[in-house]
XYZ file of C-alpha atoms in Angstrom:
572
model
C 95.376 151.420 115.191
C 93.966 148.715 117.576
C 92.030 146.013 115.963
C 88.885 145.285 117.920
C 88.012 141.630 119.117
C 85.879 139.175 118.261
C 82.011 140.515 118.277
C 80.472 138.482 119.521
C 83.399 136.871 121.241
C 81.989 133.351 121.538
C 78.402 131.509 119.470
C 77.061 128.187 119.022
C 75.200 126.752 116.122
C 73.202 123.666 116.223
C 70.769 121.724 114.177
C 67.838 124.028 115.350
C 69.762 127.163 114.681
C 72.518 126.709 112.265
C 74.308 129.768 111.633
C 76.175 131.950 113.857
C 78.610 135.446 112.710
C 81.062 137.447 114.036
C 83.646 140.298 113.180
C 86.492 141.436 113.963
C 89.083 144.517 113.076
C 90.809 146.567 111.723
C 94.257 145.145 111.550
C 97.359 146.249 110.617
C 100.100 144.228 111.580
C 100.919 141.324 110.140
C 101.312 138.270 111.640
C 103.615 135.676 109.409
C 104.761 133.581 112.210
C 103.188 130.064 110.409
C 105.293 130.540 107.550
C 108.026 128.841 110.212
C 105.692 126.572 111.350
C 102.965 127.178 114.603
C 101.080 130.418 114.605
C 102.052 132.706 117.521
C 99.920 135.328 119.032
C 101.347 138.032 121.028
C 98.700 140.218 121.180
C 95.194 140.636 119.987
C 96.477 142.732 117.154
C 98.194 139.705 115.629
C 95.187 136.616 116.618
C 91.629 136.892 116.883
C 89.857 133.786 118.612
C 86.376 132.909 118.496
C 84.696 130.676 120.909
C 82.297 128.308 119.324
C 80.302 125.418 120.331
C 78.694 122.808 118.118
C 75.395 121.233 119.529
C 73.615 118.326 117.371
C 72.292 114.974 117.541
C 74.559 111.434 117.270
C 74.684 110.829 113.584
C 74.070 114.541 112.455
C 77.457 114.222 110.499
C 76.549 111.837 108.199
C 74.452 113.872 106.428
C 76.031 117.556 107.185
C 79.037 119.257 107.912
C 80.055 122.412 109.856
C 82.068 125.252 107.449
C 83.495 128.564 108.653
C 84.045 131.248 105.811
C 86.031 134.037 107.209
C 85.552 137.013 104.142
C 87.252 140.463 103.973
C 86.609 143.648 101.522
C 90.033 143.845 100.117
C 90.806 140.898 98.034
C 94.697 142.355 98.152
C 94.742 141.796 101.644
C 94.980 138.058 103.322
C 93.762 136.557 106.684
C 94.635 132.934 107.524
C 92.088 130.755 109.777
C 93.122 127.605 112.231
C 90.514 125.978 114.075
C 91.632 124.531 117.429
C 90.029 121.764 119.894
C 89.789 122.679 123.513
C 93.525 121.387 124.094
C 94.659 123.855 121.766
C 95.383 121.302 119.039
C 94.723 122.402 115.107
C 92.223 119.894 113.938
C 91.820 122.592 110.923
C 93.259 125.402 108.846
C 92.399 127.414 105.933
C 95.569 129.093 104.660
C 96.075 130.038 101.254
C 95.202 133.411 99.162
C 91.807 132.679 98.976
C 88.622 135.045 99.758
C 86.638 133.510 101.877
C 89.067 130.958 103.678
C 86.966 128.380 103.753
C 87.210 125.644 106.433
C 85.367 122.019 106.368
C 84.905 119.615 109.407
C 82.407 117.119 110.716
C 79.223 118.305 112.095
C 79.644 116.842 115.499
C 78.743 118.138 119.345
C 82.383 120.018 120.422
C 83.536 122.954 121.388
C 86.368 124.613 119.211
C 88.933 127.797 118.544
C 88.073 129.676 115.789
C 91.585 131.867 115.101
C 91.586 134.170 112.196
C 95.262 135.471 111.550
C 96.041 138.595 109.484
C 98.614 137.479 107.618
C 98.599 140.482 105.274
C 95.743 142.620 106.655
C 96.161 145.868 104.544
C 93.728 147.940 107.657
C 90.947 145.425 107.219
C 88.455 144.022 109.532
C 86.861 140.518 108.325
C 83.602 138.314 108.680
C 83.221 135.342 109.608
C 80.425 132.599 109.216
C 79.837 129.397 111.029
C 77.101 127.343 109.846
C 75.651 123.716 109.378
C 75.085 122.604 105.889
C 74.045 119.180 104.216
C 76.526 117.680 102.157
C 75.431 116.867 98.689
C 74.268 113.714 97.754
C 76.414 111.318 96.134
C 75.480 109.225 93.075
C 75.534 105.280 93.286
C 79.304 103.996 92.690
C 80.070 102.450 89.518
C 78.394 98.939 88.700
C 81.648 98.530 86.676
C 84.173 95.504 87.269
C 86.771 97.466 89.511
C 89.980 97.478 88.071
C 93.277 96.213 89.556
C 96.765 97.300 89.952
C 100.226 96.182 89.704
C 102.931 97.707 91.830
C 106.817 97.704 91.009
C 110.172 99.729 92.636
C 113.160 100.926 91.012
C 115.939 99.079 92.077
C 118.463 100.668 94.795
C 121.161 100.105 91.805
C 119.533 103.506 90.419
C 120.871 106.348 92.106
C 117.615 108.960 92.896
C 115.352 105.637 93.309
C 114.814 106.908 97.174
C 114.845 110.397 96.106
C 111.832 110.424 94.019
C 109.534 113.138 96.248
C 106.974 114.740 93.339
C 107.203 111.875 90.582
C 106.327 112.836 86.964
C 105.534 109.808 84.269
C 105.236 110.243 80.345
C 104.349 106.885 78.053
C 105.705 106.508 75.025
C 103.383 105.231 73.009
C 105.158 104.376 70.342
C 107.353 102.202 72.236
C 105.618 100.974 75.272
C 108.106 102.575 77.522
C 106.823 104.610 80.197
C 109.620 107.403 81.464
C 109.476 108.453 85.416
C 111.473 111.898 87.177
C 112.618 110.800 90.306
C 114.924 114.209 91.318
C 117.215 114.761 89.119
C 117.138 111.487 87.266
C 115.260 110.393 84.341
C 114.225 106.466 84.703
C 112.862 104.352 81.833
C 110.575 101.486 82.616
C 109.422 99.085 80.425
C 106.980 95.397 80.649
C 107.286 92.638 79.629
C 104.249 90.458 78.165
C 103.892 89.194 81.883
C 103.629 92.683 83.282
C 107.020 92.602 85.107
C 108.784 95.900 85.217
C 112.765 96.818 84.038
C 113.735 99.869 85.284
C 117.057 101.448 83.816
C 118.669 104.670 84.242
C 118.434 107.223 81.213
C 119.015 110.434 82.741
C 119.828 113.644 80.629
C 123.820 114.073 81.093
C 126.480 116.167 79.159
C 127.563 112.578 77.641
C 124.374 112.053 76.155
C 124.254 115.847 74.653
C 122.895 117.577 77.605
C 124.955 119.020 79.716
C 122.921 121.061 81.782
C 120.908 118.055 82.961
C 121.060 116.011 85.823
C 122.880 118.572 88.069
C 120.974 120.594 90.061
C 116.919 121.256 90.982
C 114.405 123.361 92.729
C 111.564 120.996 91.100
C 111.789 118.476 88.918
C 109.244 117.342 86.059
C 108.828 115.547 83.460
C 106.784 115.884 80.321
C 105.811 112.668 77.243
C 103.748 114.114 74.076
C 101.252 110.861 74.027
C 101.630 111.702 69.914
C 104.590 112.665 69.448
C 106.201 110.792 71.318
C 108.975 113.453 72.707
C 109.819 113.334 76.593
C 110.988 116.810 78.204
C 112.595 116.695 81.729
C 113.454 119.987 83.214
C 114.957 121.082 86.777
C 113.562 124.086 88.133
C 116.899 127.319 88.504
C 114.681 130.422 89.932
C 113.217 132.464 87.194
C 114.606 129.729 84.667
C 114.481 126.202 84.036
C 117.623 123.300 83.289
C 115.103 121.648 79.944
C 116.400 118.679 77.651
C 114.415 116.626 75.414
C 114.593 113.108 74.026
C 112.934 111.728 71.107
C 114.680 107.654 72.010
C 113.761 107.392 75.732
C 116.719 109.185 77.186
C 119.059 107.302 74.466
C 120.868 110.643 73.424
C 118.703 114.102 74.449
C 119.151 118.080 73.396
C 119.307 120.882 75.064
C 116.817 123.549 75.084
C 116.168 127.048 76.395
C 114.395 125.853 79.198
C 111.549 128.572 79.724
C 109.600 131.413 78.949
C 111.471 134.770 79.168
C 110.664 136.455 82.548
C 109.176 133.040 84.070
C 107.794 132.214 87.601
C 110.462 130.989 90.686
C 108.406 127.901 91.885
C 106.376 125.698 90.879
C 107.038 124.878 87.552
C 104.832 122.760 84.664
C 106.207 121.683 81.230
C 102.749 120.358 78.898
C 102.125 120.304 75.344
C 99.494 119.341 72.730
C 97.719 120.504 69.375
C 97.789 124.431 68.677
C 93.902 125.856 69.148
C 93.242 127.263 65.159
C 93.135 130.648 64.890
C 96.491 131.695 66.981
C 99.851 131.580 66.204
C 100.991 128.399 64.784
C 104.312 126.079 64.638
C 107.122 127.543 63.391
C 108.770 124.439 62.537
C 108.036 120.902 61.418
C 107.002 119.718 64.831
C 103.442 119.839 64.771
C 102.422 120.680 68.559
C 102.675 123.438 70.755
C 105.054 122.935 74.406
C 103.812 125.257 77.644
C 105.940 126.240 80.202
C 104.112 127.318 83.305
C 105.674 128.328 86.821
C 104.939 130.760 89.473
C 106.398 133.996 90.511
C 105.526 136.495 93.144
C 102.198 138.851 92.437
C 101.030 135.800 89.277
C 101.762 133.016 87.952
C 102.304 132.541 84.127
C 102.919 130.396 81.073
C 105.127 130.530 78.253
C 104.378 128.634 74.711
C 106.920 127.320 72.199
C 106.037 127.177 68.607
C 109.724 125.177 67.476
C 109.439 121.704 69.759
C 110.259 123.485 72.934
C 113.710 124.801 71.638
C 112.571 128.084 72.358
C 109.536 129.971 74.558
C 108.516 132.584 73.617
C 107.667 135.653 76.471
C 105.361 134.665 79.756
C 102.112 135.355 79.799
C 100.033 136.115 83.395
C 97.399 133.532 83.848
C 96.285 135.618 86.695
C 97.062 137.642 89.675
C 97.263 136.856 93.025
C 93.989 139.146 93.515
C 92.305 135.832 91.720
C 93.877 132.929 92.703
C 96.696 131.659 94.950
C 100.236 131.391 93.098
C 100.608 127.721 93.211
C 99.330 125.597 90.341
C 98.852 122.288 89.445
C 99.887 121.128 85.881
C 99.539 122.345 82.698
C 97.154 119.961 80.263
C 96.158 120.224 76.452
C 92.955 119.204 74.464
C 92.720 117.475 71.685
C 91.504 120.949 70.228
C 94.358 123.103 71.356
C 92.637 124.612 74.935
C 95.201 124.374 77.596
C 94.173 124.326 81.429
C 96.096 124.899 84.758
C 94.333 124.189 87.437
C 94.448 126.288 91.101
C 93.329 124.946 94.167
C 92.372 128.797 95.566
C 90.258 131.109 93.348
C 87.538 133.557 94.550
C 86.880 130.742 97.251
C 86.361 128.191 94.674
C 88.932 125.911 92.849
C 89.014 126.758 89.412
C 91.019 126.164 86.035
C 92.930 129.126 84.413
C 91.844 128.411 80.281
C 93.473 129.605 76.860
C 91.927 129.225 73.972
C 94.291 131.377 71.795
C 97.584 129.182 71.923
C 98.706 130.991 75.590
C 98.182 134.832 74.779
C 95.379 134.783 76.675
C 93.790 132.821 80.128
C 90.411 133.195 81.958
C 89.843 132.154 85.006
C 86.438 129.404 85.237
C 85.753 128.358 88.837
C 84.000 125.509 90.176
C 81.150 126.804 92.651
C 80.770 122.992 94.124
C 84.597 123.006 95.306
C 86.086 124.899 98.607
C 89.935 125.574 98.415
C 92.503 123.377 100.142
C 96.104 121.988 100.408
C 97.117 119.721 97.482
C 96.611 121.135 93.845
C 93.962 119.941 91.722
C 94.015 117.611 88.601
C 92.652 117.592 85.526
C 92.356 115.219 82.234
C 91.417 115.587 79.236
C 89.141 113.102 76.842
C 89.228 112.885 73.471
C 86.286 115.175 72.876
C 87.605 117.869 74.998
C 85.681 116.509 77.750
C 87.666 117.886 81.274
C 88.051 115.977 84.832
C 89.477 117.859 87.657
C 90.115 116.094 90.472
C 90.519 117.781 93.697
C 90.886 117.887 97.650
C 88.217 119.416 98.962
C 88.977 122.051 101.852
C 86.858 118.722 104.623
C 90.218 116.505 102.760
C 87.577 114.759 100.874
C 87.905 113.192 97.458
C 86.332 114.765 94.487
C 85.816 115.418 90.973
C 83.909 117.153 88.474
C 83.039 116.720 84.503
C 82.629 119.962 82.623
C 81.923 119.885 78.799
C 81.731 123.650 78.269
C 85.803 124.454 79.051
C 85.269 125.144 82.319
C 82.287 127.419 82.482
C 80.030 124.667 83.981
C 80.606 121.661 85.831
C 78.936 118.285 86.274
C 78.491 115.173 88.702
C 80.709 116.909 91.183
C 80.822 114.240 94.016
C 83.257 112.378 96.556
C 84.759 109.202 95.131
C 86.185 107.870 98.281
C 83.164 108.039 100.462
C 81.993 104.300 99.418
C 85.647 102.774 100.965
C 85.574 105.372 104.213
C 88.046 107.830 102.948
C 88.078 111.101 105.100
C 91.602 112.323 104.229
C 93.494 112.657 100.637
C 96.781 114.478 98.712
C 98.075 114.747 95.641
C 94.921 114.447 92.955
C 96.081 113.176 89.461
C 93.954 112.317 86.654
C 94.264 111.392 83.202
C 91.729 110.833 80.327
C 91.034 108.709 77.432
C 87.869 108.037 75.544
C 85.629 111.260 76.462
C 83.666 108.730 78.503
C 86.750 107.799 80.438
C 88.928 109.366 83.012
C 90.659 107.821 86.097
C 91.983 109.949 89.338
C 94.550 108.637 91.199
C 95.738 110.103 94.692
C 96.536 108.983 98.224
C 94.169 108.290 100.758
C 93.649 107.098 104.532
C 89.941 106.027 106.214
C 91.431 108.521 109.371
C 89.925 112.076 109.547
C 91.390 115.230 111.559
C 94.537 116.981 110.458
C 96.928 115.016 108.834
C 99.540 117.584 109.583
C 99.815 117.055 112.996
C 102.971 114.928 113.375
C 102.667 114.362 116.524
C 99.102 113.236 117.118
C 97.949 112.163 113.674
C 97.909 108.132 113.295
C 96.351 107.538 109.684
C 97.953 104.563 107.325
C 98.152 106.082 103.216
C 97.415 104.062 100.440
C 97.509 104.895 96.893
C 94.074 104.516 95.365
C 92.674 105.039 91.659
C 89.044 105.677 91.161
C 87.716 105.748 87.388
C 84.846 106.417 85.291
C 83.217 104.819 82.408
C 80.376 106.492 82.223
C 81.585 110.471 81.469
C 81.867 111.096 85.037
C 78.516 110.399 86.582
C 79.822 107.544 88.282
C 83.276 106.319 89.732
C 84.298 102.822 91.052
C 87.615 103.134 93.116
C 89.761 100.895 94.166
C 92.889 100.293 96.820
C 95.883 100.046 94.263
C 98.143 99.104 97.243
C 96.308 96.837 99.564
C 98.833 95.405 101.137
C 101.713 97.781 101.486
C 101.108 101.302 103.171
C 102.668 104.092 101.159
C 102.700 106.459 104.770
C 102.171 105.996 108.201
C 101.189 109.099 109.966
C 101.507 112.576 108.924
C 102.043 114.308 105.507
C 102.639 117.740 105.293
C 102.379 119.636 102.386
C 103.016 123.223 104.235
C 106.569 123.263 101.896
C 109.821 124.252 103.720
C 108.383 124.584 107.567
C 107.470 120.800 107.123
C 109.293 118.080 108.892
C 110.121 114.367 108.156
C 106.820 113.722 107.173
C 107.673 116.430 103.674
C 109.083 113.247 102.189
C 106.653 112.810 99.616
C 106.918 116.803 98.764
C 104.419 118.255 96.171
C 102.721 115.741 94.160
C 101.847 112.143 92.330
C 100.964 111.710 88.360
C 99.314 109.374 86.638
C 98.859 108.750 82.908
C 97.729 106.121 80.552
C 99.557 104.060 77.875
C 98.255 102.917 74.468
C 95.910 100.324 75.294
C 94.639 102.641 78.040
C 96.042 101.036 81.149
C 96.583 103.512 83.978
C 100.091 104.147 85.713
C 100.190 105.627 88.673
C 103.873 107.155 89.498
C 104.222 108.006 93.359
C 106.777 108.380 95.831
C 106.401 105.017 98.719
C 107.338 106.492 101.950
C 106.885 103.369 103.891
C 109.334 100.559 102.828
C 111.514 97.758 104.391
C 110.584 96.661 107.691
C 107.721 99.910 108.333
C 105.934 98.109 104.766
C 105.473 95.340 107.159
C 104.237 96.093 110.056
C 107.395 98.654 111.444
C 107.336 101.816 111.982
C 107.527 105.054 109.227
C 110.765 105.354 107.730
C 110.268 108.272 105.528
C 111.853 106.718 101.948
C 110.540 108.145 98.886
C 111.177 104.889 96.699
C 110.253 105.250 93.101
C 107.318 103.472 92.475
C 104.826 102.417 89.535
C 101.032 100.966 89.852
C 99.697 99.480 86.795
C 97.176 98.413 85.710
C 96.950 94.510 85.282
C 93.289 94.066 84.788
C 89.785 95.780 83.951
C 88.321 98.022 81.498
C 90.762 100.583 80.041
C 90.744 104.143 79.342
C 90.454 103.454 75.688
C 87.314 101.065 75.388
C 88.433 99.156 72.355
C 91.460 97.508 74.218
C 89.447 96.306 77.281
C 89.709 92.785 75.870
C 93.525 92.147 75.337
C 93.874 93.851 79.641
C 90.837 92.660 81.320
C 91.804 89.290 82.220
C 95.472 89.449 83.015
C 96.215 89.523 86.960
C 100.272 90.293 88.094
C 101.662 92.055 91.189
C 105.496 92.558 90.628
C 107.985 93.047 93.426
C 110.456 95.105 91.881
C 113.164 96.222 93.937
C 110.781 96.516 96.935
């Protein structure tokens, strides 16, 4: 069977006619090539290219933006979509499990590539839409006092402090100390009155009662019950998980079974929180339910424990990869027992995967504002149940949205990074406190295009933190590393075909502590001599941003943080 070409093989849209389509098909070999890094096309059976030019007047772009859906009837099959300048250069790419792929860019005068690649064709033929749209209008930032940040390093005495790629952090609210996964090592940090930072070593070991821990990982995470008080950290072993608890901040910690039976291969999530009435409760005296959540190959699934994470009991589907893409962000609970995964790929939309029954059963609730994209989405949780995701959008904007109904509608969606010139993010994390109050932290640059491209891409990363007061409708956001770059250049997130520039891997996380002040855990690729001026070294230092001043997630401690100003140098 010989897949026909583009028809038309070449359009233009501009502002006076803004929509052009095309088709192309059937296909029926695959073509996997990007899997190993740059698509190849062989033949016409394996690429299809589109010409299309882009005609509109200087400043058109500020208010509108160019998208290309490419759509297909089979939502079992998969097509991939790159767009390319006239040097052949991928200033775009659309390549999840999503139907449409959905691509973002600029709407600028230029003259592009459109390639559509069947990665798992199945016989089909797709469509594909290029078209100008206006970008929704943002609200006015936040009139709030903008919060600031305190930054601090584990010390190179710590043996994973430069191996801490995908960073998970837990508070203890009991005792003040925040806990931090960097690999395969479990780091407590506490502050003093001053704000300055301790960092020690209390990873899971046999000597301390686990001896499964510490050894080996696929993916490491980390896991603090903000009531309880109990911090999981668990390496990721294929289709199981290497899980140990503490209830002393990594003092002495026990073993566990580690994860649902039949569990995912990637990807993996450890959450907990109250059991939802009306399903299956505890089965001992610990009062909350623990999720394990992971991927596998056709879904992606979670597992609850009803004994303190001891034991899980079978995994449960969340969906299928005829609804969403396999990889997941992480797991959260409300205050009410709901739990929520969130998916950067579903139906074209991102979305959050819901149970309301204690993990026996999960819809699916998509955002309609969103369009898919690279990083996972975020979300947080206030303490009426109100839910922030944050997200990339598939342009590598900054946004969020406020939904009050679970997921089934969503609020105030709008970019939070357009007031300080943001055009690029990764890694979305949010956290919640008061229902009114959420903050989402991620990395940022003011440089657009793709920041895959290692060799052409020139952006400098900062860690930034934008937060609400006001449930959402507005955000103030601030640079919570001013002065020190935490990348120069590139970051891929395309997993084991990435280069260098993987040394940040999957993900940041933030959370808050018990007076509400944010902590932002992230990897610092750009230390030593490149944090001043030099060029990218590629670290992955352990790293902390606190906050040392402003209003709070919880509003009745803003008075005992809003005054106090530190910036700690840690082992920087």
């Amino acid at each position: 069977m010989t897949a026909d070409a583009a028809t038309p093989p070449s359009g233009s849209v501009s502002d006076t006619a803004p929509t052009v389509t095309w088709s192309a098909g059937p296909f029926a070999t695959p073509n996997v090539s990007g899997t190993s890094g740059t698509v190849t096309c062989q033949s016409p059976q394996l690429c299809d290219d589109y010409a299309l030019k882009v005609s509109v007047p200087a400043g058109y772009d500020a208010g509108h933006s160019l998208r290309v859906d490419v759509k297909w009837p089979n939502s079992a099959a998969d097509f991939d979509v790159y767009v390319l300048d006239p040097a052949g250069r991928e200033v775009a790419a659309a390549a999840s499990t999503s139907d449409p792929e959905v691509v973002l860019l600029p709407a600028v005068t230029a003259s592009y590539t459109v390639r559509v690649v069947p990665y798992a064709p199945l016989g089909d033929s797709f469509t594909g839409t290029a078209s100008l749209v206006a970008n929704p209008a943002d609200p006015p930032p936040s009139t709030a006092v903008p919060p600031t940040y305190a930054n601090s390093w584990a010390p190179d005495s710590i043996a994973d402090a430069h191996s801490a790629g995908e960073p998970s952090i837990g508070v203890n609210r009991a005792t003040g100390a925040a806990m931090f996964q960097a690999y395969t090592s479990t780091l407590k940090v506490t502050y003093d009155g001053a704000g300055n930072a301790t960092w020690q070593d209390k990873s899971a070991n046999a000597a301390k009662g686990c001896p499964q821990g510490s050894t080996t990982s696929l993916d490491p995470i980390l896991f603090t019950d903000p009531d309880t008080h109990r911090t999981f950290e668990s390496q990721l072993a294929g289709k199981t998980a290497l899980t140990c608890y503490t209830d002393n901040d990594g003092e002495t910690w026990t073993p566990t079974g580690g994860s649902g039976v039949n569990s995912g291969v990637d990807h993996q999530t450890i959450g907990g929180g109250a059991f939802a009435p009306g399903g299956p409760g505890p089965v001992t005296s610990y009062p909350h339910a623990v999720y394990y959540c992971s991927q596998d190959i056709a879904d992606a699934s979670c597992a609850a424990s009803r004994d303190g994470g001891l034991t899980y009991g079978p995994a449960v589907p969340m969906y299928s990869l005829l609804e969403c893409g396999g990889l997941h962000g992480h797991v959260k609970v409300a205050p009410d027992g709901t739990v929520y995964v969130p998916n950067k790929g579903c139906g074209g939309h991102q979305a959050v995967a819901v149970s309301e029954d204690n993990g026996l059963s999960w819809t699916v609730r998509e955002n309609p504002s969103s369009t898919p994209a690279d990083s996972d989405p975020s979300v947080g949780i206030g303490a009426g149940g109100t839910v922030y995701m944050g997200y990339q959008n598939s342009d590598g904007t900054a946004h969020v949205t406020v939904s009050h109904d679970k997921g089934r509608t969503w609020l105030y969606d709008q970019n939070v990074g357009s007031a300080l010139g943001i055009r690029n993010i990764v890694f979305p994390a949010v956290t919640a406190g008061d229902d009114n109050r959420a903050a989402f932290a991620f990395l940022g640059t003011t440089t657009g295009g793709n920041y895959q491209d290692t060799d052409h891409f020139t952006g400098v990363w900062h860690l930034y933190v934008a937060t609400t007061y006001d449930g959402g409708q507005s955000w103030v956001t601030v640079d919570a590393t001013p002065t020190d770059p935490v990348q120069k250049g590139s970051i891929c997130t395309g997993g084991t075909t990435c280069g260098d520039d993987r040394n940040l891997l999957d993900f940041n996380d933030v959370t808050a502590d018990a007076q509400g002040r944010v902590l932002a855990a992230y990897a610092d690729g750009c230390t030593g001599a490149c944090a001043t001026g030099g060029a990218q070294n590629y670290d992955a230092l352990a790293s902390i941003a606190r906050q040392s001043s402003g209003g709070t997630l919880y509003g009745a401690f803003d008075a005992v943080v809003a005054g106090k100003r530190k910036t700690s140098k840690g082992g920087k």
